Short mmCIF file of C-alpha atoms in Angstrom, two decimals:
data_model
loop_
_atom_site.label_atom_id
_atom_site.label_comp_id
_atom_site.label_asym_id
_atom_site.label_seq_id
_atom_site.Cartn_x
_atom_site.Cartn_y
_atom_site.Cartn_z
CA MET A 1 47.99 110.86 49.06
CA SER A 2 45.53 109.90 45.56
CA LEU A 3 42.31 111.79 44.97
CA VAL A 4 39.97 108.87 46.09
CA GLU A 5 41.81 108.89 49.81
CA PHE A 6 41.78 112.88 49.61
CA ARG A 7 38.07 112.85 49.09
CA GLN A 8 37.18 110.46 51.51
CA ALA A 9 39.12 112.42 54.25
CA ALA A 10 37.37 115.52 53.03
CA ALA A 11 34.37 114.01 53.24
CA GLN A 12 34.58 112.20 56.94
CA GLY A 13 35.89 115.54 58.15
CA ALA A 14 32.47 117.66 56.61
CA GLN A 15 30.52 114.85 58.48
CA ALA A 16 31.96 115.09 61.98
CA TRP A 17 31.85 118.62 60.92
CA GLY A 18 28.31 118.86 60.77
CA ARG A 19 27.48 116.65 63.65
CA ASP A 20 29.31 118.85 65.98
CA LEU A 21 27.25 121.99 64.54
CA THR A 22 23.74 119.85 65.20
CA VAL A 23 24.48 119.56 68.44
CA TRP A 24 25.37 123.09 68.75
CA LEU A 25 21.99 124.21 67.34
CA HIS A 26 20.07 122.04 69.52
CA GLN A 27 21.48 123.27 72.41
CA HIS A 28 20.51 127.03 70.98
CA HIS A 29 17.65 128.71 69.54
CA LYS A 30 15.75 127.24 66.12
CA ARG A 31 15.71 130.91 65.03
CA VAL A 32 19.66 130.67 64.24
CA LEU A 33 19.47 126.82 63.11
CA ALA A 34 18.15 127.62 59.13
CA GLY A 35 21.40 130.35 59.04
CA VAL A 36 24.05 127.79 60.34
CA GLY A 37 22.73 125.18 58.25
CA GLY A 38 23.03 127.41 55.22
CA GLY A 39 26.39 128.02 56.25
CA LEU A 40 27.39 124.39 56.36
CA LEU A 41 26.02 123.45 53.16
CA LEU A 42 27.95 126.55 51.43
CA THR A 43 31.05 125.20 53.17
CA SER A 44 30.83 121.86 52.41
CA ALA A 45 30.29 122.70 48.51
CA ALA A 46 33.28 124.56 48.58
CA ALA A 47 35.36 122.12 49.79
CA PHE A 48 34.20 119.68 47.61
CA ALA A 49 34.71 122.22 44.57
CA LEU A 50 38.20 123.30 45.96
CA ALA A 51 39.24 119.62 46.41
CA TYR A 52 38.28 117.90 43.11
CA GLU A 53 40.84 118.83 40.03
CA GLY A 54 39.61 116.08 37.86
CA PRO A 55 40.99 112.45 36.90
CA GLN A 56 44.84 112.44 37.99
CA ALA A 57 47.64 110.45 36.09
CA HIS A 58 48.71 107.00 37.85
CA PRO A 59 52.85 107.00 38.11
CA PRO A 60 55.05 105.10 36.02
CA ALA A 61 55.73 101.05 36.82
CA PRO A 62 59.27 101.09 38.28
CA THR A 63 61.89 99.42 36.24
CA TRP A 64 63.87 96.58 38.38
CA VAL A 65 67.70 95.92 37.17
CA THR A 66 69.91 93.09 38.03
CA VAL A 67 73.68 93.43 39.03
CA ALA A 68 76.03 90.27 40.17
CA VAL A 69 78.69 91.50 42.29
CA ALA A 70 81.74 89.25 43.51
CA SER A 71 81.96 89.06 47.52
CA THR A 72 85.23 88.90 49.33
CA ALA A 73 84.23 88.96 52.53
CA PRO A 74 84.28 85.23 53.31
CA GLN A 75 87.77 84.63 52.47
CA GLN A 76 88.43 87.87 54.38
CA ALA A 77 86.63 86.42 57.32
CA ASP A 78 88.90 83.20 57.29
CA GLN A 79 92.28 85.05 56.72
CA LEU A 80 91.26 87.61 60.00
CA SER A 81 90.51 84.05 61.83
CA ASN A 82 94.04 83.04 61.13
CA ALA A 83 96.12 85.28 61.39
CA ASP A 84 97.87 86.24 64.32
CA GLN A 85 96.45 88.11 67.03
CA VAL A 86 99.38 90.81 69.03
CA VAL A 87 98.47 91.35 72.22
CA TYR A 88 99.94 94.57 74.09
CA THR A 89 100.22 94.31 77.55
CA THR A 90 102.36 95.99 80.33
CA ALA A 91 103.08 94.96 83.86
CA HIS A 92 105.89 97.20 86.72
CA VAL A 93 109.09 95.31 87.66
CA ARG A 94 108.86 94.12 91.60
CA ALA A 95 111.40 93.45 94.00
CA SER A 96 110.97 90.10 93.85
CA ASP A 97 110.55 89.04 90.12
CA THR A 98 112.53 86.53 88.29
CA VAL A 99 112.84 86.99 84.21
CA GLU A 100 110.58 84.43 83.92
CA SER A 101 107.83 85.77 86.50
CA LEU A 102 108.01 89.09 84.59
CA LEU A 103 107.33 87.58 80.74
CA ARG A 104 104.45 85.48 82.44
CA ARG A 105 102.61 88.68 83.84
CA LEU A 106 103.27 90.32 80.53
CA GLN A 107 101.18 86.98 79.23
CA VAL A 108 104.41 85.36 77.32
CA THR A 109 103.74 81.48 77.61
CA ASP A 110 106.00 80.10 75.07
CA PRO A 111 108.41 77.45 76.92
CA GLN A 112 111.25 78.06 74.43
CA GLN A 113 110.86 81.61 74.44
CA LEU A 114 111.16 81.51 78.18
CA ARG A 115 114.05 79.55 78.37
CA GLN A 116 115.84 81.59 75.86
CA LEU A 117 115.15 85.46 77.65
CA SER A 118 115.78 83.93 81.11
CA ALA A 119 119.43 83.57 80.18
CA GLN A 120 119.64 86.92 78.51
CA ALA A 121 121.84 89.04 80.64
CA ASP A 122 120.16 92.63 79.91
CA LEU A 123 116.90 90.92 80.48
CA ARG A 124 117.84 89.86 84.13
CA SER A 125 119.38 93.41 84.52
CA LEU A 126 115.56 94.54 83.93
CA VAL A 127 114.40 92.86 86.79
CA THR A 128 117.34 94.03 89.22
CA GLY A 129 116.85 97.15 91.13
CA ASP A 130 114.43 99.76 91.48
CA PRO A 131 110.86 98.57 91.49
CA GLY A 132 107.58 99.66 89.90
CA ARG A 133 109.31 100.62 86.65
CA VAL A 134 107.32 99.69 83.35
CA VAL A 135 107.85 97.06 80.95
CA SER A 136 105.16 97.08 77.89
CA ALA A 137 105.29 93.76 75.08
CA GLN A 138 103.77 92.68 72.61
CA VAL A 139 102.63 89.19 72.64
CA SER A 140 101.30 87.14 69.82
CA ASN A 141 98.16 84.72 70.77
CA LEU A 142 99.88 82.18 70.75
CA GLY A 143 102.00 83.68 73.85
CA GLU A 144 105.05 84.24 71.88
CA LEU A 145 106.74 87.58 72.65
CA GLN A 146 107.45 89.88 69.39
CA ALA A 147 108.57 92.92 71.05
CA LEU A 148 109.78 94.21 74.40
CA GLN A 149 110.39 97.64 75.93
CA GLY A 150 111.75 98.85 79.56
CA ARG A 151 113.81 101.00 81.10
CA LEU A 152 116.89 99.29 82.36
CA PRO A 153 117.81 100.32 86.89
CA GLY A 154 119.85 103.13 87.62
CA LEU A 155 121.24 106.76 86.70
CA LYS A 156 124.47 107.72 85.26
CA PRO A 157 126.19 111.14 85.32
CA VAL A 158 126.63 112.60 82.16
CA ALA A 159 130.03 112.82 80.48
CA GLU A 160 130.03 115.94 78.76
CA GLY A 161 126.93 118.22 80.65
CA PRO A 162 125.18 120.20 83.11
CA LYS A 163 126.17 118.23 86.85
CA ASP A 164 122.77 117.76 87.61
CA ALA A 165 122.60 116.09 84.40
CA ARG A 166 121.88 112.44 84.11
CA GLN A 167 121.10 109.95 81.49
CA TRP A 168 118.72 106.52 81.51
CA ARG A 169 119.14 103.11 79.74
CA GLU A 170 115.80 102.09 77.53
CA LEU A 171 116.28 98.23 76.87
CA SER A 172 114.69 97.10 73.76
CA VAL A 173 114.21 93.34 72.37
CA LYS A 174 112.07 91.86 68.82
CA ALA A 175 111.92 88.64 67.63
CA THR A 176 113.61 88.05 64.21
CA PRO A 177 114.31 85.42 61.89
CA GLN A 178 117.91 85.19 62.77
CA GLY A 179 116.78 85.28 66.54
CA TRP A 180 116.78 88.37 69.35
CA ASP A 181 117.43 91.72 68.55
CA VAL A 182 118.42 93.53 71.74
CA GLN A 183 119.36 97.13 71.85
CA THR A 184 120.26 99.14 74.67
CA GLU A 185 119.57 103.24 74.10
CA SER A 186 120.64 105.92 76.45
CA ARG A 187 118.69 108.66 76.73
CA THR A 188 119.67 112.14 78.91
CA VAL A 189 117.07 113.34 81.46
CA GLN A 190 117.45 116.96 82.50
CA ALA A 191 116.80 117.44 86.90
CA ALA A 192 113.48 119.39 87.60
CA LEU A 193 112.95 121.22 91.12
CA ARG A 194 109.97 119.78 93.49
CA VAL A 195 108.84 121.50 96.46
CA ALA A 196 106.81 119.94 99.30
CA SER A 197 105.97 121.98 102.86
CA GLY A 198 104.89 120.36 106.24
CA THR A 199 103.39 120.71 109.93
CA VAL A 200 104.82 118.47 113.19
CA LYS A 201 102.02 117.07 114.36
CA SER A 202 103.64 113.70 116.05
CA THR A 203 107.11 113.27 114.11
CA PHE A 204 109.33 114.81 111.61
CA PHE A 205 109.22 111.61 109.54
CA ALA A 206 105.41 111.43 109.83
CA ALA A 207 105.05 114.66 108.92
CA ALA A 208 107.30 114.35 105.58
CA ASP A 209 105.21 111.71 104.18
CA GLU A 210 101.45 113.14 104.91
CA ALA A 211 103.73 116.13 102.74
CA GLY A 212 105.02 113.41 100.19
CA MET A 213 108.69 114.05 100.51
CA PRO A 214 110.40 111.25 99.77
CA HIS A 215 112.58 109.68 102.84
CA SER A 216 115.75 109.80 101.49
CA VAL A 217 115.37 114.03 101.21
CA ALA A 218 114.12 114.20 104.65
CA SER A 219 117.11 112.18 106.00
CA GLN A 220 119.05 115.07 104.04
CA LEU A 221 116.95 117.73 105.65
CA ILE A 222 118.06 115.97 108.96
CA ASP A 223 121.61 116.13 108.44
CA VAL A 224 121.58 119.83 106.93
CA PHE A 225 120.21 121.13 110.45
CA ASP A 226 121.53 117.72 112.77
CA THR A 227 124.16 120.46 114.37
CA GLN A 228 121.41 123.26 114.61
CA ILE A 229 118.54 121.45 115.84
CA ASN A 230 118.06 118.21 117.81
CA PHE A 231 115.47 116.50 116.15
CA ARG A 232 115.40 113.44 118.79
CA ARG A 233 114.66 115.70 121.36
CA ASN A 234 113.21 119.31 120.56
CA LEU A 235 110.81 119.19 117.96
CA ARG A 236 107.27 120.38 118.92
CA PRO A 237 103.79 120.03 117.35
CA GLY A 238 103.50 123.18 114.96
CA ASP A 239 106.97 123.02 113.86
CA ARG A 240 106.89 123.48 109.95
CA PHE A 241 109.60 122.87 107.15
CA ASN A 242 109.67 123.73 103.55
CA VAL A 243 111.73 121.87 100.91
CA VAL A 244 112.84 122.18 97.68
CA TYR A 245 114.65 118.95 96.04
CA ARG A 246 116.09 118.15 92.73
CA VAL A 247 114.13 114.81 90.88
CA TYR A 248 115.13 112.96 87.67
CA GLN A 249 111.58 112.08 85.19
CA ALA A 250 111.09 110.81 81.86
CA GLN A 251 108.33 109.16 80.07
CA GLY A 252 105.83 110.68 82.88
CA GLN A 253 107.61 108.93 85.75
CA THR A 254 110.13 110.00 88.59
CA LEU A 255 113.33 107.68 87.98
CA ALA A 256 115.11 108.94 91.02
CA ASP A 257 114.88 111.57 93.89
CA GLY A 258 118.11 113.78 94.16
CA ARG A 259 119.98 116.41 96.10
CA LEU A 260 118.03 118.42 98.88
CA VAL A 261 118.58 122.19 97.16
CA SER A 262 117.25 124.58 99.91
CA ALA A 263 115.47 123.65 102.72
CA GLU A 264 113.56 125.59 106.05
CA PHE A 265 112.79 124.56 109.70
CA VAL A 266 111.00 126.56 112.03
CA ASN A 267 111.89 124.97 115.24
CA GLN A 268 109.75 125.92 117.94
CA GLY A 269 109.67 129.87 116.14
CA HIS A 270 113.36 130.07 115.53
CA ASP A 271 113.87 129.80 111.51
CA TYR A 272 116.47 127.97 110.20
CA LYS A 273 117.32 128.22 106.18
CA ALA A 274 119.89 126.16 103.96
CA VAL A 275 120.77 126.29 100.56
CA TRP A 276 123.25 124.17 98.42
CA PHE A 277 126.38 125.39 96.87
CA ASP A 278 128.25 123.42 94.07
CA ALA A 279 131.41 125.31 93.92
CA LYS A 280 132.79 125.26 90.45
CA GLY A 281 136.20 124.08 90.99
CA ASP A 282 136.70 124.21 94.19
CA ALA A 283 134.89 120.75 95.68
CA LYS A 284 136.35 122.32 99.13
CA ALA A 285 133.68 125.20 99.00
CA SER A 286 131.25 123.33 98.36
CA GLY A 287 128.41 122.62 100.76
CA TYR A 288 125.34 123.81 102.99
CA TYR A 289 125.17 127.55 103.71
CA ALA A 290 123.04 130.08 104.58
CA PRO A 291 121.00 131.89 102.32
CA ASN A 292 123.67 134.72 103.25
CA GLY A 293 126.46 132.69 102.54
CA ASP A 294 127.33 132.04 106.12
CA SER A 295 128.36 128.09 107.08
CA LEU A 296 126.16 125.95 108.73
CA SER A 297 128.65 123.15 109.28
CA ARG A 298 129.43 123.01 113.28
CA ALA A 299 132.60 121.06 114.71
CA PHE A 300 130.19 118.84 116.26
CA LEU A 301 127.22 116.74 116.26
CA LEU A 302 124.71 117.28 118.76
CA SER A 303 123.93 113.63 119.60
CA PRO A 304 126.50 110.24 118.46
CA LEU A 305 122.98 108.66 117.55
CA PRO A 306 120.23 108.39 115.38
CA TYR A 307 117.65 108.63 117.85
CA ASP A 308 117.64 108.66 121.68
CA ARG A 309 115.70 109.09 124.86
CA ILE A 310 117.52 110.72 128.24
CA THR A 311 116.93 108.69 131.44
CA SER A 312 119.62 110.28 133.64
CA GLY A 313 120.88 113.97 132.91
CA TRP A 314 123.58 115.52 133.99
CA GLY A 315 124.77 116.68 137.74
CA TRP A 316 124.01 114.53 140.78
CA ARG A 317 122.19 111.78 141.41
CA GLU A 318 121.93 107.81 143.07
CA ASN A 319 124.21 105.52 141.15
CA PRO A 320 121.41 103.05 139.90
CA VAL A 321 123.73 100.00 140.63
CA MET A 322 125.64 100.88 143.74
CA HIS A 323 123.23 102.94 145.50
CA PHE A 324 125.24 105.68 146.85
CA HIS A 325 125.27 109.45 145.37
CA GLU A 326 127.76 110.99 142.74
CA PHE A 327 128.05 113.31 140.41
CA HIS A 328 126.76 112.07 136.78
CA LYS A 329 129.15 113.71 134.46
CA GLY A 330 127.69 112.72 131.42
CA ILE A 331 123.98 111.77 130.30
CA ASP A 332 122.37 108.57 129.74
CA LEU A 333 120.61 107.54 126.33
CA ALA A 334 118.70 104.79 126.39
CA ILE A 335 118.83 102.80 123.12
CA PRO A 336 118.76 99.48 121.97
CA VAL A 337 121.66 96.96 121.69
CA GLY A 338 123.23 96.89 118.02
CA THR A 339 122.88 100.58 117.51
CA PRO A 340 125.28 102.42 115.59
CA VAL A 341 127.38 105.21 117.44
CA LYS A 342 128.45 108.12 115.56
CA THR A 343 131.63 110.35 116.74
CA ILE A 344 130.38 114.07 116.86
CA ALA A 345 133.35 115.23 115.36
CA ASP A 346 136.79 114.60 113.28
CA GLY A 347 139.36 113.08 115.60
CA ARG A 348 141.65 110.30 116.59
CA VAL A 349 140.67 107.77 118.50
CA VAL A 350 142.75 107.02 121.83
CA TYR A 351 141.42 103.92 123.62
CA ALA A 352 138.91 100.90 122.31
CA GLY A 353 138.88 98.68 125.73
CA TRP A 354 137.40 97.69 128.80
CA GLY A 355 136.87 100.17 132.03
CA THR A 356 135.82 99.58 135.19
CA GLY A 357 131.91 100.93 135.51
CA TYR A 358 132.45 101.86 131.88
CA GLY A 359 132.24 98.28 130.23
CA LYS A 360 133.14 98.27 126.67
CA TYR A 361 133.95 102.26 125.69
CA VAL A 362 135.53 104.48 123.12
CA LYS A 363 137.29 107.42 123.61
CA VAL A 364 138.29 110.05 120.99
CA GLU A 365 140.26 113.40 121.03
CA HIS A 366 139.22 116.11 119.00
CA PRO A 367 141.05 118.91 117.59
CA GLY A 368 140.94 122.29 119.66
CA GLY A 369 141.11 119.99 123.26
CA PHE A 370 138.09 118.65 122.47
CA ALA A 371 137.29 114.80 123.70
CA THR A 372 134.37 112.53 123.95
CA ILE A 373 133.48 109.17 125.56
CA TYR A 374 130.65 106.57 124.61
CA SER A 375 130.59 103.76 127.07
CA HIS A 376 128.74 100.34 127.78
CA LEU A 377 129.49 99.59 124.15
CA SER A 378 128.57 96.18 122.43
CA ALA A 379 131.11 96.30 119.90
CA PHE A 380 134.25 98.71 118.46
CA LYS A 381 134.24 99.72 114.59
CA VAL A 382 137.55 101.52 115.40
CA HIS A 383 141.10 100.80 116.86
CA VAL A 384 143.13 102.73 119.10
CA GLY A 385 145.48 105.59 116.76
CA GLU A 386 142.94 105.65 113.35
CA GLN A 387 141.54 108.76 112.49
CA VAL A 388 137.88 109.00 112.44
CA LYS A 389 135.76 112.01 110.43
CA GLN A 390 132.57 112.99 111.89
CA GLY A 391 129.25 110.79 112.19
CA GLU A 392 131.58 108.36 111.29
CA VAL A 393 130.19 104.98 113.25
CA VAL A 394 132.78 103.85 116.07
CA ALA A 395 130.79 101.48 117.77
CA LEU A 396 127.57 99.74 118.78
CA SER A 397 125.88 100.61 121.81
CA GLY A 398 125.44 97.58 124.50
CA ASN A 399 124.56 96.74 128.17
CA THR A 400 128.27 96.33 129.44
CA GLY A 401 129.52 97.25 132.63
CA TRP A 402 127.70 98.92 135.59
CA SER A 403 124.61 98.92 133.84
CA THR A 404 121.12 98.48 134.34
CA GLY A 405 119.93 98.17 130.85
CA PRO A 406 120.37 98.86 127.15
CA HIS A 407 121.92 102.04 126.99
CA LEU A 408 124.98 104.87 125.87
CA TYR A 409 126.66 106.93 128.56
CA PHE A 410 128.20 110.02 126.41
CA GLN A 411 130.29 112.19 127.90
CA PHE A 412 131.88 115.68 126.61
CA PHE A 413 135.28 117.20 127.51
CA VAL A 414 136.78 120.57 127.21
CA HIS A 415 140.90 120.63 128.34
CA GLY A 416 140.18 117.68 130.60
CA THR A 417 136.90 118.95 132.32
CA PRO A 418 133.53 117.11 131.75
CA VAL A 419 131.01 119.56 130.77
CA ASN A 420 126.99 118.84 129.98
CA PRO A 421 126.90 117.26 126.46
CA LEU A 422 123.54 119.09 126.28
CA ASP A 423 125.55 122.24 126.27
CA LEU A 424 127.94 121.44 122.81
CA ALA A 425 126.77 123.60 121.03
CA HIS A 426 128.11 126.68 122.82
CA TYR A 427 131.74 124.89 122.04
CA ALA A 428 131.02 124.32 118.13
CA PRO A 429 133.17 126.72 116.32
CA LYS A 430 131.29 127.71 113.20
CA GLY A 431 132.69 126.74 109.99
CA THR A 432 133.97 128.92 106.60
CA PRO A 433 131.45 131.21 105.06
CA VAL A 434 131.49 131.20 100.85
CA PRO A 435 134.96 132.59 100.09
CA THR A 436 134.67 135.85 99.17
CA GLY A 437 136.08 135.19 95.41
CA LEU A 438 132.72 132.53 95.10
CA ARG A 439 130.08 135.05 96.30
CA SER A 440 128.55 135.99 92.98
CA GLU A 441 128.64 132.73 91.86
CA PHE A 442 126.71 131.59 94.94
CA LEU A 443 124.02 133.84 94.95
CA ALA A 444 123.63 133.64 91.34
CA GLN A 445 123.05 130.03 91.50
CA THR A 446 121.16 129.85 94.79
CA ALA A 447 118.52 132.85 93.36
CA ALA A 448 115.85 130.03 92.17
CA PRO A 449 115.93 127.94 95.13
CA ARG A 450 115.71 130.79 97.78
CA ARG A 451 112.57 132.12 95.84
CA LEU A 452 110.90 129.04 95.65
CA LEU A 453 111.59 128.84 99.50
CA ALA A 454 110.41 132.55 99.70
CA VAL A 455 107.29 131.43 97.61
CA ILE A 456 105.97 128.62 99.65
CA ASP A 457 107.26 130.04 102.95
CA GLY A 458 104.31 130.20 105.58
CA ASN A 459 102.99 133.35 107.08
CA SER A 460 103.97 132.07 110.71
CA PRO A 461 105.85 134.54 113.03
CA VAL A 462 109.15 133.37 113.24
CA VAL A 463 112.63 134.61 114.86
CA ASP A 464 115.60 134.33 112.93
CA ALA A 465 118.06 131.56 114.42
CA ALA A 466 121.13 133.47 114.17
CA ALA A 467 119.84 136.27 116.49
CA ALA A 468 118.71 133.52 119.23
CA ALA A 469 120.36 132.44 121.83
CA PRO A 470 122.43 128.95 120.89
CA LYS A 471 120.53 127.33 124.28
CA ASP A 472 117.18 128.34 123.40
CA ALA A 473 117.40 127.68 119.64
CA ARG A 474 119.00 124.04 120.16
CA HIS A 475 117.99 122.65 123.16
CA GLY A 476 114.74 124.35 124.33
#
């Protein structure tokens, strides 16, 4: 601020102050007017004396300097506008994809490249199997592919490494002046363990979906406990399960779901547990066992069908076709025509043909004096004299013979005498426990899965399944 401006501001402030004092004095008595006026004069004089310091020197005149600078901005802008621009894109492989449809979603539009790449065998492998895999690409602003990376479908075991180790292959494609540089690189992925828990509200598969458990793992759980729990008839709301299973992951994605390594299922208050044991050097000893090493395998499956509904049970009834009273020596299981029918145990086919009333039927004899008959079939999958393994499909269900609707007539015999099929669990001998020489290896290998089951186990009261009566535990 210059001296002139400062003096003008000071004068204006003094004048305002004087006016304010005049108003105040007018409101009060005259005897104070003289004293206040004197003070005002003294204050104004002091302000002018302090503010005024004499004449001030003017600042020097500014000096201007002009420098010529060469600018390349226009040339740089032209170069940027003319340069190829690269777009980074990603897409998921779809089940219906072709090489061309995948590339077009990656913004590749060059017709010549689309023709060339569609003829590449490795590119065709990229769009087969395992939908959902991520493929990334670098594409120019002209729609030309510069580079591409993606995971090929499938996993392969590692030749020299742990049994649960797997390899996946990454495909890379690069455009070069000489043509396409296609490379495939194998990468090793170690398995990780994942857990899931659920409670049955309506069906088991609905509970598995709600728990986020893959269908392949849910199917394995059914296979493990199928000789102990009838998943078709005996599940109840409130039944619960805990599972530990392997997954194979890479690049933040689950590449595949692996084996169920331990599981627990609480059915109607009875607790069933299983752990997988991979016996080194003894393939026959590998399998699912109870945590204490007892075998879970049984000689018989509880049902020859994947699912069923009993429409006519064991005992006296009125024949639905002939309308006379008879003793029904088996059970009728309602099932659509064409459903696979499995033998409940190892054995030999002794008959596969037509029988009055039975329609098309198959009879299988099993070791130990047991036999089973599967009737009202639509087609045979075995022939007389053929050896069959437990769970092997022997026929397709139908509606042949004396039948009022599609169903399977299932019979079970012990030394030639028909027995209620719902009681066959009483006759199923237990399998072989972990061999004594492998017991230390079994306990060491299953320690982690058993600990995980203990961590995720619920607090609902349960009864040990081995201590429960077979009928109560298996048939409700």
